[in-house]
Amino acid sequence: MTYLCYIVVLITIAFSTNAEPAKLDWWQTGVIYQVYPRSFKDSNGDGVGDLKGIEEMAEHFQETGIGAIWLSPIFKSPLADFGYDISDFVSIDSTYGTMEDFLSLQRKLKSLGVRILLDFVPNHSSDEHEWFQKSVKKIDPYTDYYVWLDGKVDENGNKIPPNNWRNNFDGSAWEWSAERGQYYLHQFAAKQPDLNYNSPALLEEMKNVLRFWLDIGVDGFRIDALPYIIEDIKFEDESVIHPNIVDDNYTYVLLDHKLSRDQPGTYKIVEEFRAVLDEYTNRDENTRLMLVEAYASINYTMMYYSQQTRRAHMPFNFNFITYLNKTSSAVDIKNTINLWLDNMPSGQWANWVMGNHDNKRVASRFGQDMVDPMNTLATMLPGTAVTYNGEEIGMADGTIRWDQTVDPFGKNGGMARYEANSRDPFRTPFHWNDFQNAGFSTSQRTWLPVNSNYWYLNLAFQKACFRSHYQTYKTLLRLRSSPTIARGNLTMHTMSDWILILTRQLEGHETFYIVLNVGTEQEAITLNEHFKDVPLHMIVRASSINSWQAENDYIETTKPLAMRPKSSLVLSY
């Protein structure tokens, strides 16, 4: 079974910045690691991951070289959307533990030098939140905490929603409340009513939520679904692009979503949130980080960066998820990198996201042999690397039957469409070892079934291997401490349709060449013929597990460098 240690993946990329900061902050040099709490580690045998489980395995972050973890929602919730339907923004859901469990985890992480970020979900709450229950009854000041509108009446005298807006899961974005006698807006599930940021009182409530967690000591927030928090106040119908084209994200007809998202006022709310974080940063000069989720066009996304006014430190860069797949060429990758770098405002900081809880895992999206190359890209490019738990060992999507489906987006699609819609396969439990349930839980059944390949694809096995996805990932994270990787410039060269070479250079420091073969056939390149300034020999600093070359090997630049399909190398001199 030893040969399994050599299943590798590779891809690499780099980029150049115009401005080098005099001093890099903690969020610029470290790696941010997303923990999906339900699937990380179960400490009490109920089949669901929890805070004590994360604390139990916290050394994994330090050993790997992770600088900060971001927790997907752990707040009190009916769990209709697994935590993104929050019924109390300042309480821990009993599924995950208690407030003392959270504080204990925070202390443990601090002792290990690992920071902690929380999810902040400002667009909506649960319909079981006290605010919503009082808003339904028109109890002030909660009356206007949510978006309420009267409906229309059709030609038959039937009451219908105020407009044609669709929610992201299925059907109309409006739900009738017989008690209040109005419709409320929900851009996601009906149990997730949208909050109303035209209410100053509501805005202040949400700013106080930030203050509550900052007072406890968190290091920042990942802010969820920001494009949806402000709507056009006229609430007119959105234009139908084509009546016969189905929009898989907003079901049925394809609408031009110019009124229900990406409104100018969105950025004003971001500035309000950032001001709260800066209050705390200015007190002790310890940056409280703001990361924002915005699946939006590049121009709208870049507006989340701080420019004339203080906005987010970074909007997440989802371009590798959005624009690349297993057949993408070296030119495609180069163009995808440049799409972010060329549009990023001057003086801002890039980031590279390969996966998260809403998207297929790297091994499933690009193929198992691309795990190492994609991790190489995320960590060797200038900017912050963001890793979804499991990507360091190359986990793939699990197989989930219809009767095992729990994701509301998947269930709403019905048996015919659940596989296309469900996010469950990306959220299966972490593989710690080859014991029962991959060491995730002692329960007979887990909330989602563990991927059947855990018997050979697991952390313990990869730690024991001389070469493995995990060993490669750890090596890449160590290389990020190099001044060249931290702040050097980037130049990209496409040597063929499938060979991409990135150079990272910084005067007076080590120079790096990152070589990727993203094609399906072996390729060879003689570096000395294309780069006249290279020395006769370079050392291999990191390699994908399927590479001919291993770490610390020397290569001669005057001879052809053989690159197996879907492999990567990090070279230096």
CSV table of N, CA and C in Angstrom, one decimal, residues 433-517:
chain,number,residue,atom,x,y,z
A,433,ASN,N,-7.5,9.5,10.4
A,433,ASN,CA,-6.8,8.2,10.4
A,433,ASN,C,-7.6,7.1,9.7
A,434,ASP,N,-7.2,5.9,9.7
A,434,ASP,CA,-8.0,4.8,9.1
A,434,ASP,C,-8.8,4.0,10.0
A,435,PHE,N,-9.1,4.6,11.2
A,435,PHE,CA,-10.0,3.9,12.2
A,435,PHE,C,-11.5,4.1,11.8
A,436,GLN,N,-12.4,3.8,12.7
A,436,GLN,CA,-13.8,4.0,12.5
A,436,GLN,C,-14.1,5.4,12.2
A,437,ASN,N,-14.9,5.7,11.1
A,437,ASN,CA,-15.3,7.0,10.7
A,437,ASN,C,-14.1,7.9,10.5
A,438,ALA,N,-12.9,7.4,10.1
A,438,ALA,CA,-11.7,8.1,9.8
A,438,ALA,C,-11.2,8.9,11.0
A,439,GLY,N,-11.6,8.4,12.2
A,439,GLY,CA,-11.2,9.0,13.5
A,439,GLY,C,-11.9,10.3,13.8
A,440,PHE,N,-12.9,10.6,13.0
A,440,PHE,CA,-13.8,11.8,13.2
A,440,PHE,C,-14.7,11.6,14.4
A,441,SER,N,-15.3,10.4,14.5
A,441,SER,CA,-16.3,10.2,15.5
A,441,SER,C,-16.4,8.7,15.9
A,442,THR,N,-16.8,8.5,17.2
A,442,THR,CA,-17.0,7.1,17.6
A,442,THR,C,-18.5,6.7,17.4
A,443,SER,N,-19.3,7.6,16.8
A,443,SER,CA,-20.7,7.2,16.6
A,443,SER,C,-20.9,6.2,15.5
A,444,GLN,N,-21.9,5.4,15.6
A,444,GLN,CA,-22.2,4.4,14.5
A,444,GLN,C,-22.5,5.1,13.2
A,445,ARG,N,-23.2,6.3,13.3
A,445,ARG,CA,-23.6,7.1,12.1
A,445,ARG,C,-23.1,8.5,12.4
A,446,THR,N,-22.6,9.1,11.3
A,446,THR,CA,-22.2,10.5,11.4
A,446,THR,C,-23.2,11.4,10.6
A,447,TRP,N,-23.2,12.7,10.8
A,447,TRP,CA,-24.2,13.5,10.2
A,447,TRP,C,-24.2,13.5,8.7
A,448,LEU,N,-23.0,13.3,8.1
A,448,LEU,CA,-22.8,13.0,6.7
A,448,LEU,C,-21.9,11.8,6.7
A,449,PRO,N,-22.1,10.8,5.8
A,449,PRO,CA,-21.2,9.7,5.8
A,449,PRO,C,-19.8,10.1,5.4
A,450,VAL,N,-18.8,9.4,6.0
A,450,VAL,CA,-17.4,9.6,5.7
A,450,VAL,C,-17.1,9.1,4.3
A,451,ASN,N,-16.3,9.8,3.6
A,451,ASN,CA,-15.9,9.3,2.3
A,451,ASN,C,-15.2,7.9,2.4
A,452,SER,N,-15.6,7.0,1.6
A,452,SER,CA,-15.2,5.6,1.7
A,452,SER,C,-13.7,5.4,1.4
A,453,ASN,N,-13.0,6.4,0.9
A,453,ASN,CA,-11.6,6.3,0.6
A,453,ASN,C,-10.7,6.7,1.8
A,454,TYR,N,-11.3,6.9,3.0
A,454,TYR,CA,-10.5,7.3,4.1
A,454,TYR,C,-9.5,6.3,4.6
A,455,TRP,N,-9.7,5.0,4.2
A,455,TRP,CA,-8.8,3.9,4.6
A,455,TRP,C,-7.4,4.2,4.2
A,456,TYR,N,-7.2,4.8,3.0
A,456,TYR,CA,-5.9,5.1,2.6
A,456,TYR,C,-5.6,6.6,2.5
A,457,LEU,N,-6.7,7.5,2.3
A,457,LEU,CA,-6.5,8.9,2.2
A,457,LEU,C,-6.8,9.5,3.6
A,458,ASN,N,-5.8,9.7,4.4
A,458,ASN,CA,-6.0,10.2,5.7
A,458,ASN,C,-4.7,10.9,6.2
A,459,LEU,N,-4.9,11.7,7.2
A,459,LEU,CA,-3.7,12.5,7.7
A,459,LEU,C,-2.6,11.6,8.4
A,460,ALA,N,-3.0,10.6,9.2
A,460,ALA,CA,-2.0,9.8,9.9
A,460,ALA,C,-1.2,9.1,8.8
A,461,PHE,N,-1.8,8.5,7.8
A,461,PHE,CA,-1.0,7.8,6.8
A,461,PHE,C,-0.1,8.8,6.0
A,462,GLN,N,-0.6,10.0,5.7
A,462,GLN,CA,0.3,10.9,5.0
A,462,GLN,C,1.4,11.5,5.8
A,463,LYS,N,1.2,11.6,7.1
A,463,LYS,CA,2.3,12.0,8.0
A,463,LYS,C,3.4,10.9,8.0
A,464,ALA,N,3.1,9.7,7.9
A,464,ALA,CA,4.0,8.6,7.9
A,464,ALA,C,4.8,8.4,6.6
A,465,CYS,N,4.2,9.0,5.5
A,465,CYS,CA,4.9,8.9,4.2
A,465,CYS,C,6.0,9.9,4.0
A,466,PHE,N,7.0,9.5,3.3
A,466,PHE,CA,8.1,10.5,3.0
A,466,PHE,C,7.6,11.5,2.0
A,467,ARG,N,6.7,11.1,1.1
A,467,ARG,CA,6.1,12.1,0.2
A,467,ARG,C,4.6,11.9,0.2
A,468,SER,N,3.9,13.0,0.4
A,468,SER,CA,2.4,12.9,0.4
A,468,SER,C,1.9,14.3,0.2
A,469,HIS,N,0.6,14.4,0.0
A,469,HIS,CA,0.0,15.8,-0.2
A,469,HIS,C,0.3,16.6,1.1
A,470,TYR,N,0.2,16.0,2.3
A,470,TYR,CA,0.3,16.7,3.5
A,470,TYR,C,1.8,17.2,3.6
A,471,GLN,N,2.7,16.3,3.4
A,471,GLN,CA,4.2,16.7,3.5
A,471,GLN,C,4.5,17.8,2.5
A,472,THR,N,3.9,17.8,1.3
A,472,THR,CA,4.1,18.9,0.3
A,472,THR,C,3.5,20.2,0.8
A,473,TYR,N,2.3,20.1,1.4
A,473,TYR,CA,1.6,21.3,1.9
A,473,TYR,C,2.4,21.9,3.0
A,474,LYS,N,2.9,21.1,3.9
A,474,LYS,CA,3.7,21.6,5.1
A,474,LYS,C,5.0,22.3,4.5
A,475,THR,N,5.6,21.7,3.5
A,475,THR,CA,6.8,22.3,2.9
A,475,THR,C,6.5,23.7,2.3
A,476,LEU,N,5.4,23.7,1.6
A,476,LEU,CA,5.0,25.0,1.0
A,476,LEU,C,4.8,26.1,2.0
A,477,LEU,N,4.1,25.7,3.1
A,477,LEU,CA,3.9,26.7,4.2
A,477,LEU,C,5.2,27.2,4.8
A,478,ARG,N,6.2,26.3,4.9
A,478,ARG,CA,7.5,26.7,5.5
A,478,ARG,C,8.1,27.7,4.5
A,479,LEU,N,8.0,27.5,3.2
A,479,LEU,CA,8.6,28.4,2.2
A,479,LEU,C,8.0,29.8,2.3
A,480,ARG,N,6.8,29.9,2.8
A,480,ARG,CA,6.2,31.2,2.8
A,480,ARG,C,6.9,32.2,3.8
A,481,SER,N,7.8,31.6,4.7
A,481,SER,CA,8.5,32.5,5.5
A,481,SER,C,9.7,33.2,4.8
A,482,SER,N,10.0,32.7,3.6
A,482,SER,CA,11.0,33.4,2.8
A,482,SER,C,10.6,34.8,2.5
A,483,PRO,N,11.5,35.8,2.6
A,483,PRO,CA,11.2,37.2,2.2
A,483,PRO,C,10.8,37.3,0.8
A,484,THR,N,11.3,36.4,-0.1
A,484,THR,CA,11.0,36.5,-1.5
A,484,THR,C,9.5,36.1,-1.7
A,485,ILE,N,9.1,35.0,-1.1
A,485,ILE,CA,7.7,34.6,-1.2
A,485,ILE,C,6.8,35.6,-0.5
A,486,ALA,N,7.2,36.1,0.6
A,486,ALA,CA,6.3,37.0,1.3
A,486,ALA,C,6.1,38.4,0.6
A,487,ARG,N,7.2,38.9,-0.1
A,487,ARG,CA,7.1,40.2,-0.6
A,487,ARG,C,7.8,40.4,-2.0
A,488,GLY,N,8.3,39.3,-2.5
A,488,GLY,CA,8.9,39.5,-3.8
A,488,GLY,C,8.0,39.7,-5.0
A,489,ASN,N,8.6,40.1,-6.1
A,489,ASN,CA,7.7,40.4,-7.3
A,489,ASN,C,7.4,39.0,-8.0
A,490,LEU,N,6.5,39.1,-9.0
A,490,LEU,CA,6.1,37.9,-9.7
A,490,LEU,C,6.2,38.2,-11.2
A,491,THR,N,6.7,37.2,-11.9
A,491,THR,CA,6.7,37.2,-13.4
A,491,THR,C,6.2,35.9,-13.8
A,492,MET,N,5.3,35.8,-14.8
A,492,MET,CA,4.7,34.6,-15.3
A,492,MET,C,5.1,34.3,-16.7
A,493,HIS,N,5.4,33.1,-17.0
A,493,HIS,CA,5.8,32.7,-18.4
A,493,HIS,C,5.1,31.5,-18.8
A,494,THR,N,4.4,31.5,-19.9
A,494,THR,CA,3.8,30.3,-20.5
A,494,THR,C,4.7,29.8,-21.5
A,495,MET,N,5.3,28.7,-21.3
A,495,MET,CA,6.3,28.1,-22.2
A,495,MET,C,5.7,27.3,-23.3
A,496,SER,N,4.5,26.9,-23.1
A,496,SER,CA,3.7,26.1,-24.0
A,496,SER,C,2.2,26.2,-23.6
A,497,ASP,N,1.4,25.4,-24.2
A,497,ASP,CA,0.0,25.4,-23.8
A,497,ASP,C,-0.2,24.9,-22.3
A,498,TRP,N,0.8,24.1,-21.9
A,498,TRP,CA,0.6,23.4,-20.6
A,498,TRP,C,1.7,23.7,-19.6
A,499,ILE,N,2.8,24.3,-20.0
A,499,ILE,CA,3.9,24.6,-19.0
A,499,ILE,C,3.8,26.1,-18.6
A,500,LEU,N,3.6,26.3,-17.3
A,500,LEU,CA,3.6,27.6,-16.7
A,500,LEU,C,4.8,27.7,-15.7
A,501,ILE,N,5.5,28.8,-15.9
A,501,ILE,CA,6.6,29.1,-14.9
A,501,ILE,C,6.4,30.4,-14.3
A,502,LEU,N,6.5,30.4,-13.0
A,502,LEU,CA,6.4,31.7,-12.2
A,502,LEU,C,7.7,31.9,-11.5
A,503,THR,N,8.2,33.2,-11.6
A,503,THR,CA,9.4,33.5,-10.9
A,503,THR,C,9.1,34.5,-9.8
A,504,ARG,N,9.6,34.3,-8.7
A,504,ARG,CA,9.5,35.2,-7.5
A,504,ARG,C,10.9,35.7,-7.2
A,505,GLN,N,11.1,37.0,-7.3
A,505,GLN,CA,12.4,37.6,-7.0
A,505,GLN,C,12.3,38.8,-6.1
A,506,LEU,N,13.4,38.9,-5.3
A,506,LEU,CA,13.5,40.0,-4.4
A,506,LEU,C,15.0,40.3,-4.2
A,507,GLU,N,15.4,41.5,-4.5
A,507,GLU,CA,16.8,41.8,-4.5
A,507,GLU,C,17.5,41.4,-3.1
A,508,GLY,N,18.6,40.7,-3.2
A,508,GLY,CA,19.3,40.3,-2.0
A,508,GLY,C,18.8,39.1,-1.4
A,509,HIS,N,17.8,38.4,-2.0
A,509,HIS,CA,17.3,37.2,-1.4
A,509,HIS,C,17.1,36.1,-2.4
A,510,GLU,N,16.8,34.9,-1.9
A,510,GLU,CA,16.7,33.7,-2.8
A,510,GLU,C,15.6,34.0,-3.9
A,511,THR,N,16.0,33.4,-5.1
A,511,THR,CA,15.1,33.5,-6.2
A,511,THR,C,14.4,32.2,-6.4
A,512,PHE,N,13.1,32.2,-6.7
A,512,PHE,CA,12.3,31.0,-6.9
A,512,PHE,C,11.8,30.9,-8.3
A,513,TYR,N,11.8,29.7,-8.8
A,513,TYR,CA,11.1,29.3,-10.1
A,513,TYR,C,10.1,28.2,-9.7
A,514,ILE,N,8.9,28.5,-10.1
A,514,ILE,CA,7.8,27.6,-9.8
A,514,ILE,C,7.3,27.0,-11.2
A,515,VAL,N,7.5,25.8,-11.4
A,515,VAL,CA,7.3,25.1,-12.7
A,515,VAL,C,6.1,24.2,-12.6
A,516,LEU,N,5.1,24.4,-13.5
A,516,LEU,CA,3.9,23.6,-13.5
A,516,LEU,C,3.7,23.0,-14.9
A,517,ASN,N,3.4,21.7,-14.9
A,517,ASN,CA,2.9,21.1,-16.1
A,517,ASN,C,1.4,20.7,-15.8
